PDB file of C-alpha atoms in Angstrom:
ATOM      1  CA  ASN A  78     153.436  96.356 104.586  1.00 65.00           C
ATOM      2  CA  ALA A  79     153.184  94.016 107.602  1.00 81.00           C
ATOM      3  CA  GLY A  80     152.819  96.691 110.336  1.00 95.00           C
ATOM      4  CA  VAL A  81     153.134  95.055 113.775  1.00 97.00           C
ATOM      5  CA  THR A  82     153.753  91.312 113.843  1.00 97.00           C
ATOM      6  CA  GLN A  83     153.455  89.169 116.954  1.00 97.00           C
ATOM      7  CA  THR A  84     154.491  85.562 117.401  1.00 97.00           C
ATOM      8  CA  PRO A  85     153.118  83.141 118.368  1.00 97.00           C
ATOM      9  CA  LYS A  86     149.360  83.627 117.865  1.00 96.00           C
ATOM     10  CA  PHE A  87     148.427  80.905 120.350  1.00 97.00           C
ATOM     11  CA  GLN A  88     150.348  79.262 123.167  1.00 97.00           C
ATOM     12  CA  VAL A  89     149.582  76.877 126.003  1.00 98.00           C
ATOM     13  CA  LEU A  90     152.039  76.748 128.892  1.00 97.00           C
ATOM     14  CA  LYS A  91     152.248  74.713 132.029  1.00 98.00           C
ATOM     15  CA  THR A  92     152.595  76.554 135.324  1.00 98.00           C
ATOM     16  CA  GLY A  93     156.247  77.377 135.929  1.00 97.00           C
ATOM     17  CA  GLN A  94     157.313  77.248 132.284  1.00 98.00           C
ATOM     18  CA  SER A  95     158.931  80.226 130.649  1.00 97.00           C
ATOM     19  CA  MET A  96     158.420  81.758 127.236  1.00 97.00           C
ATOM     20  CA  THR A  97     159.078  84.878 125.197  1.00 98.00           C
ATOM     21  CA  LEU A  98     156.511  86.685 123.097  1.00 98.00           C
ATOM     22  CA  GLN A  99     158.043  88.345 120.084  1.00 97.00           C
ATOM     23  CA  CYS A 100     156.965  91.626 118.509  1.00 98.00           C
ATOM     24  CA  ALA A 101     158.381  93.381 115.483  1.00 98.00           C
ATOM     25  CA  GLN A 102     157.281  96.501 113.587  1.00 97.00           C
ATOM     26  CA  ASP A 103     158.364  97.694 110.171  1.00 96.00           C
ATOM     27  CA  MET A 104     157.070 101.286 110.383  1.00 96.00           C
ATOM     28  CA  ASN A 105     160.243 102.788 111.878  1.00 95.00           C
ATOM     29  CA  HIS A 106     158.317 103.668 115.033  1.00 95.00           C
ATOM     30  CA  ASN A 107     160.105 104.882 118.135  1.00 95.00           C
ATOM     31  CA  SER A 108     157.639 103.777 120.835  1.00 94.00           C
ATOM     32  CA  MET A 109     156.480 100.242 121.554  1.00 96.00           C
ATOM     33  CA  TYR A 110     154.060  98.791 124.102  1.00 96.00           C
ATOM     34  CA  TRP A 111     152.915  95.493 125.603  1.00 98.00           C
ATOM     35  CA  TYR A 112     149.338  95.139 126.876  1.00 97.00           C
ATOM     36  CA  ARG A 113     147.267  92.342 128.283  1.00 97.00           C
ATOM     37  CA  GLN A 114     143.534  92.143 127.692  1.00 97.00           C
ATOM     38  CA  ASP A 115     141.235  90.381 130.110  1.00 93.00           C
ATOM     39  CA  PRO A 116     137.411  90.368 130.005  1.00 84.00           C
ATOM     40  CA  GLY A 117     135.974  93.494 131.594  1.00 79.00           C
ATOM     41  CA  MET A 118     139.390  94.990 132.326  1.00 83.00           C
ATOM     42  CA  GLY A 119     140.289  96.606 129.058  1.00 89.00           C
ATOM     43  CA  LEU A 120     143.869  96.916 127.893  1.00 94.00           C
ATOM     44  CA  ARG A 121     146.322  97.060 130.760  1.00 94.00           C
ATOM     45  CA  LEU A 122     149.836  98.289 130.105  1.00 94.00           C
ATOM     46  CA  ILE A 123     152.565  95.851 131.122  1.00 97.00           C
ATOM     47  CA  TYR A 124     155.714  97.600 129.873  1.00 96.00           C
ATOM     48  CA  TYR A 125     156.536 100.236 127.333  1.00 95.00           C
ATOM     49  CA  SER A 126     159.553 101.561 125.507  1.00 95.00           C
ATOM     50  CA  ALA A 127     159.472 105.237 124.602  1.00 91.00           C
ATOM     51  CA  SER A 128     162.470 104.846 122.309  1.00 91.00           C
ATOM     52  CA  GLU A 129     165.225 102.394 121.489  1.00 92.00           C
ATOM     53  CA  GLY A 130     167.319 101.729 124.564  1.00 91.00           C
ATOM     54  CA  THR A 131     164.657 102.607 127.141  1.00 94.00           C
ATOM     55  CA  THR A 132     161.988 100.562 128.883  1.00 96.00           C
ATOM     56  CA  ASP A 133     159.564 101.444 131.670  1.00 94.00           C
ATOM     57  CA  LYS A 134     157.009  99.671 133.804  1.00 95.00           C
ATOM     58  CA  GLY A 135     153.343 100.054 133.096  1.00 93.00           C
ATOM     59  CA  GLU A 136     150.386  99.258 135.343  1.00 92.00           C
ATOM     60  CA  VAL A 137     150.887  95.472 135.704  1.00 95.00           C
ATOM     61  CA  PRO A 138     154.609  94.618 135.283  1.00 97.00           C
ATOM     62  CA  ASN A 139     154.922  91.921 137.951  1.00 97.00           C
ATOM     63  CA  GLY A 140     155.885  88.541 136.509  1.00 97.00           C
ATOM     64  CA  TYR A 141     157.128  89.988 133.215  1.00 98.00           C
ATOM     65  CA  ASN A 142     160.336  91.291 131.715  1.00 98.00           C
ATOM     66  CA  VAL A 143     160.962  93.056 128.425  1.00 98.00           C
ATOM     67  CA  SER A 144     163.795  93.677 126.030  1.00 97.00           C
ATOM     68  CA  ARG A 145     163.947  96.376 123.375  1.00 96.00           C
ATOM     69  CA  LEU A 146     166.316  94.459 121.165  1.00 89.00           C
ATOM     70  CA  ASN A 147     166.576  97.199 118.550  1.00 95.00           C
ATOM     71  CA  LYS A 148     164.266  99.807 117.066  1.00 96.00           C
ATOM     72  CA  ARG A 149     162.107  97.158 115.380  1.00 97.00           C
ATOM     73  CA  GLU A 150     161.765  94.515 118.084  1.00 97.00           C
ATOM     74  CA  PHE A 151     160.292  94.492 121.585  1.00 98.00           C
ATOM     75  CA  SER A 152     159.959  91.140 123.345  1.00 98.00           C
ATOM     76  CA  LEU A 153     158.004  90.153 126.459  1.00 98.00           C
ATOM     77  CA  ARG A 154     159.248  87.335 128.676  1.00 98.00           C
ATOM     78  CA  LEU A 155     157.389  85.301 131.253  1.00 97.00           C
ATOM     79  CA  GLU A 156     160.019  83.697 133.476  1.00 94.00           C
ATOM     80  CA  SER A 157     157.704  81.401 135.451  1.00 97.00           C
ATOM     81  CA  ALA A 158     154.196  81.353 134.031  1.00 97.00           C
ATOM     82  CA  ALA A 159     151.200  81.384 136.385  1.00 98.00           C
ATOM     83  CA  PRO A 160     147.505  80.744 135.637  1.00 97.00           C
ATOM     84  CA  SER A 161     146.833  84.439 136.409  1.00 97.00           C
ATOM     85  CA  GLN A 162     148.844  85.275 133.283  1.00 98.00           C
ATOM     86  CA  THR A 163     146.287  83.589 131.057  1.00 97.00           C
ATOM     87  CA  SER A 164     145.251  86.429 128.778  1.00 98.00           C
ATOM     88  CA  VAL A 165     145.400  87.911 125.298  1.00 97.00           C
ATOM     89  CA  TYR A 166     148.602  89.882 124.820  1.00 98.00           C
ATOM     90  CA  PHE A 167     148.886  92.764 122.376  1.00 98.00           C
ATOM     91  CA  CYS A 168     151.975  94.528 121.205  1.00 98.00           C
ATOM     92  CA  ALA A 169     151.636  98.039 119.786  1.00 97.00           C
ATOM     93  CA  SER A 170     153.875 100.702 118.304  1.00 96.00           C
ATOM     94  CA  SER A 171     153.618 104.404 117.537  1.00 94.00           C
ATOM     95  CA  GLU A 172     155.806 106.945 115.815  1.00 91.00           C
ATOM     96  CA  THR A 173     156.237 108.820 119.062  1.00 84.00           C
ATOM     97  CA  GLN A 174     154.195 110.301 121.903  1.00 79.00           C
ATOM     98  CA  GLY A 175     150.879 111.647 120.727  1.00 78.00           C
ATOM     99  CA  TYR A 176     150.504 109.623 117.559  1.00 86.00           C
ATOM    100  CA  GLU A 177     148.346 106.662 116.585  1.00 91.00           C
ATOM    101  CA  ALA A 178     149.324 103.340 118.102  1.00 93.00           C
ATOM    102  CA  PHE A 179     149.141 100.339 115.762  1.00 96.00           C
ATOM    103  CA  PHE A 180     148.433  96.943 117.276  1.00 97.00           C
ATOM    104  CA  GLY A 181     149.604  93.463 116.429  1.00 97.00           C
ATOM    105  CA  GLN A 182     147.088  90.662 115.957  1.00 97.00           C
ATOM    106  CA  GLY A 183     147.461  89.449 119.535  1.00 97.00           C
ATOM    107  CA  THR A 184     148.724  86.313 121.270  1.00 97.00           C
ATOM    108  CA  ARG A 185     146.266  84.139 123.143  1.00 97.00           C
ATOM    109  CA  LEU A 186     148.150  82.594 126.062  1.00 98.00           C
ATOM    110  CA  THR A 187     146.746  79.925 128.332  1.00 97.00           C
ATOM    111  CA  VAL A 188     148.617  78.796 131.435  1.00 98.00           C
ATOM    112  CA  VAL A 189     147.409  75.506 132.902  1.00 97.00           C
TER     113      VAL A 189
ATOM    114  CA  GLY B  61     150.316 107.395 137.122  1.00 61.00           C
ATOM    115  CA  GLU B  62     147.471 108.007 134.728  1.00 72.00           C
ATOM    116  CA  ASN B  63     144.093 106.482 135.535  1.00 86.00           C
ATOM    117  CA  VAL B  64     141.435 106.422 132.818  1.00 93.00           C
ATOM    118  CA  GLU B  65     137.869 105.613 133.772  1.00 95.00           C
ATOM    119  CA  GLN B  66     135.256 104.788 131.131  1.00 96.00           C
ATOM    120  CA  HIS B  67     131.445 104.632 131.320  1.00 97.00           C
ATOM    121  CA  PRO B  68     129.208 102.872 130.623  1.00 97.00           C
ATOM    122  CA  SER B  69     130.643  99.371 130.400  1.00 96.00           C
ATOM    123  CA  THR B  70     127.817  98.267 128.095  1.00 97.00           C
ATOM    124  CA  LEU B  71     125.531 100.270 125.836  1.00 98.00           C
ATOM    125  CA  SER B  72     122.615  99.054 123.745  1.00 98.00           C
ATOM    126  CA  VAL B  73     121.064 101.428 121.210  1.00 98.00           C
ATOM    127  CA  GLN B  74     118.459 101.217 118.496  1.00 98.00           C
ATOM    128  CA  GLU B  75     119.788 101.500 114.976  1.00 98.00           C
ATOM    129  CA  GLY B  76     119.737 105.144 113.949  1.00 98.00           C
ATOM    130  CA  ASP B  77     119.993 106.467 117.499  1.00 98.00           C
ATOM    131  CA  SER B  78     123.075 108.106 119.005  1.00 98.00           C
ATOM    132  CA  ALA B  79     125.610 106.541 121.362  1.00 98.00           C
ATOM    133  CA  VAL B  80     127.722 108.442 123.882  1.00 98.00           C
ATOM    134  CA  ILE B  81     130.682 107.068 125.828  1.00 98.00           C
ATOM    135  CA  LYS B  82     132.400 109.104 128.533  1.00 98.00           C
ATOM    136  CA  CYS B  83     135.900 108.943 129.965  1.00 98.00           C
ATOM    137  CA  THR B  84     137.746 110.761 132.713  1.00 97.00           C
ATOM    138  CA  TYR B  85     141.475 110.971 133.294  1.00 95.00           C
ATOM    139  CA  SER B  86     143.452 111.796 136.390  1.00 91.00           C
ATOM    140  CA  ASP B  87     146.717 113.322 135.183  1.00 89.00           C
ATOM    141  CA  SER B  88     146.466 116.900 133.946  1.00 89.00           C
ATOM    142  CA  ALA B  89     149.745 116.332 132.057  1.00 88.00           C
ATOM    143  CA  SER B  90     147.962 114.044 129.586  1.00 91.00           C
ATOM    144  CA  ASN B  91     147.806 115.701 126.185  1.00 90.00           C
ATOM    145  CA  TYR B  92     146.572 113.182 123.617  1.00 93.00           C
ATOM    146  CA  PHE B  93     143.289 111.270 123.752  1.00 95.00           C
ATOM    147  CA  PRO B  94     142.625 108.560 121.164  1.00 96.00           C
ATOM    148  CA  TRP B  95     139.600 106.302 120.779  1.00 98.00           C
ATOM    149  CA  TYR B  96     139.917 102.719 119.550  1.00 98.00           C
ATOM    150  CA  LYS B  97     137.361 100.274 118.205  1.00 98.00           C
ATOM    151  CA  GLN B  98     137.816  96.544 118.612  1.00 97.00           C
ATOM    152  CA  GLU B  99     135.631  94.108 116.740  1.00 96.00           C
ATOM    153  CA  LEU B 100     135.244  90.594 118.058  1.00 93.00           C
ATOM    154  CA  GLY B 101     138.459  88.606 117.733  1.00 92.00           C
ATOM    155  CA  LYS B 102     140.360  91.464 116.126  1.00 95.00           C
ATOM    156  CA  ARG B 103     142.949  94.000 117.154  1.00 96.00           C
ATOM    157  CA  PRO B 104     142.035  97.511 118.375  1.00 97.00           C
ATOM    158  CA  GLN B 105     142.101 100.181 115.679  1.00 97.00           C
ATOM    159  CA  LEU B 106     142.082 103.955 115.978  1.00 96.00           C
ATOM    160  CA  ILE B 107     138.836 105.653 114.970  1.00 97.00           C
ATOM    161  CA  ILE B 108     139.425 109.223 116.119  1.00 97.00           C
ATOM    162  CA  ASP B 109     141.745 111.199 118.381  1.00 96.00           C
ATOM    163  CA  ILE B 110     141.961 114.647 119.931  1.00 95.00           C
ATOM    164  CA  ARG B 111     144.803 116.708 121.328  1.00 91.00           C
ATOM    165  CA  SER B 112     144.714 118.844 124.437  1.00 87.00           C
ATOM    166  CA  ASN B 113     144.704 122.112 122.487  1.00 87.00           C
ATOM    167  CA  VAL B 114     141.423 121.213 120.730  1.00 86.00           C
ATOM    168  CA  GLY B 115     137.944 121.097 122.262  1.00 92.00           C
ATOM    169  CA  GLU B 116     136.087 119.114 119.638  1.00 96.00           C
ATOM    170  CA  LYS B 117     136.779 117.032 116.537  1.00 95.00           C
ATOM    171  CA  LYS B 118     134.395 115.415 114.094  1.00 97.00           C
ATOM    172  CA  ASP B 119     134.780 112.750 111.412  1.00 95.00           C
ATOM    173  CA  GLN B 120     131.540 111.909 109.606  1.00 96.00           C
ATOM    174  CA  ARG B 121     129.281 110.196 112.185  1.00 97.00           C
ATOM    175  CA  ILE B 122     131.883 110.217 114.942  1.00 98.00           C
ATOM    176  CA  ALA B 123     132.827 113.144 117.165  1.00 98.00           C
ATOM    177  CA  VAL B 124     134.961 113.572 120.253  1.00 98.00           C
ATOM    178  CA  THR B 125     134.820 116.386 122.799  1.00 97.00           C
ATOM    179  CA  LEU B 126     137.398 117.286 125.418  1.00 96.00           C
ATOM    180  CA  ASN B 127     136.973 119.286 128.610  1.00 95.00           C
ATOM    181  CA  LYS B 128     140.446 119.865 130.025  1.00 93.00           C
ATOM    182  CA  THR B 129     139.209 121.680 133.102  1.00 93.00           C
ATOM    183  CA  ALA B 130     137.007 118.782 134.148  1.00 94.00           C
ATOM    184  CA  LYS B 131     139.470 116.219 132.754  1.00 95.00           C
ATOM    185  CA  HIS B 132     136.914 114.326 130.763  1.00 95.00           C
ATOM    186  CA  PHE B 133     136.354 113.492 127.113  1.00 97.00           C
ATOM    187  CA  SER B 134     133.518 111.826 125.254  1.00 98.00           C
ATOM    188  CA  LEU B 135     132.858 109.868 122.073  1.00 98.00           C
ATOM    189  CA  HIS B 136     129.630 110.529 120.173  1.00 98.00           C
ATOM    190  CA  ILE B 137     128.381 108.241 117.433  1.00 98.00           C
ATOM    191  CA  THR B 138     125.361 109.484 115.512  1.00 97.00           C
ATOM    192  CA  GLU B 139     122.975 107.522 113.272  1.00 98.00           C
ATOM    193  CA  THR B 140     124.292 104.228 114.593  1.00 98.00           C
ATOM    194  CA  GLN B 141     124.487 101.251 112.255  1.00 97.00           C
ATOM    195  CA  PRO B 142     124.902  97.504 112.929  1.00 96.00           C
ATOM    196  CA  GLU B 143     128.585  97.709 111.952  1.00 96.00           C
ATOM    197  CA  ASP B 144     129.125 100.098 114.864  1.00 98.00           C
ATOM    198  CA  SER B 145     128.638  97.146 117.243  1.00 98.00           C
ATOM    199  CA  ALA B 146     132.035  96.598 118.886  1.00 97.00           C
ATOM    200  CA  VAL B 147     134.058  97.358 122.001  1.00 97.00           C
ATOM    201  CA  TYR B 148     135.271 100.952 122.218  1.00 98.00           C
ATOM    202  CA  PHE B 149     138.256 102.057 124.288  1.00 97.00           C
ATOM    203  CA  CYS B 150     139.301 105.532 125.283  1.00 97.00           C
ATOM    204  CA  ALA B 151     142.926 106.254 126.126  1.00 95.00           C
ATOM    205  CA  ALA B 152     145.189 109.010 127.363  1.00 94.00           C
ATOM    206  CA  ILE B 153     148.899 109.564 126.990  1.00 91.00           C
ATOM    207  CA  ARG B 154     151.289 111.665 129.011  1.00 82.00           C
ATOM    208  CA  TYR B 155     154.537 113.400 128.165  1.00 77.00           C
ATOM    209  CA  ASP B 156     156.410 110.238 129.268  1.00 77.00           C
ATOM    210  CA  TYR B 157     154.797 108.180 126.476  1.00 82.00           C
ATOM    211  CA  LYS B 158     152.709 106.069 128.849  1.00 84.00           C
ATOM    212  CA  LEU B 159     149.533 105.198 126.916  1.00 89.00           C
ATOM    213  CA  SER B 160     146.764 104.100 129.304  1.00 91.00           C
ATOM    214  CA  PHE B 161     143.355 102.711 128.301  1.00 94.00           C
ATOM    215  CA  GLY B 162     139.931 102.693 129.856  1.00 94.00           C
ATOM    216  CA  ALA B 163     138.170  99.392 130.597  1.00 94.00           C
ATOM    217  CA  GLY B 164     136.095  99.515 127.408  1.00 96.00           C
ATOM    218  CA  THR B 165     132.449  99.904 126.410  1.00 97.00           C
ATOM    219  CA  THR B 166     130.615  97.128 124.588  1.00 97.00           C
ATOM    220  CA  VAL B 167     128.222  98.784 122.146  1.00 98.00           C
ATOM    221  CA  THR B 168     125.369  96.776 120.655  1.00 98.00           C
ATOM    222  CA  VAL B 169     123.272  98.313 117.894  1.00 98.00           C
ATOM    223  CA  ARG B 170     119.822  96.699 117.676  1.00 96.00           C
ATOM    224  CA  ALA B 171     118.276  96.421 114.233  1.00 91.00           C
TER     225      ALA B 171
END
């Protein structure tokens, strides 16, 4: 049982490059989330998807876009990477509102 | 939107002592309050949670209390052990599925 799988685990980008972080869950969860984690700032919500077909902005959506491709997959796209987007990115999923969220292993992104 | 504040940011305790972490939330519509533990280099994992219709919940050495009127909730760890050293996050979720986290508390248990 894989749970939540993120790819890639590590990535280095040059300023201005674009990339997509992939996330897939095999628990038949309805809700999915993207967070970024920076030292001293906790987990900040970028975007979330309450259910298949819906997406909403979180606390720090600027510079990102998301796609809920189907119930299993929720991708995060950086159109033009900036050094301020250097961070560890976590994807998470939960059955629905008010249930445990399970996290992926994280993606460490460095923008130079 | 929901704003979750967490204190303290760091906490050092002697092994065997208790540790208390406090969080406040801003949106009275929040109804689910989980706590996550993150060990160095690993993903956050749920350790305990509480719903808005419950005032207190306990699981072995860990307990959580909720005061809806004051909009704050706390994590209590008793008889701390070295393996309790980690970063702890509180969180709150609203009816619209937005799950917001506090900034985290780094707990160090001294042997």
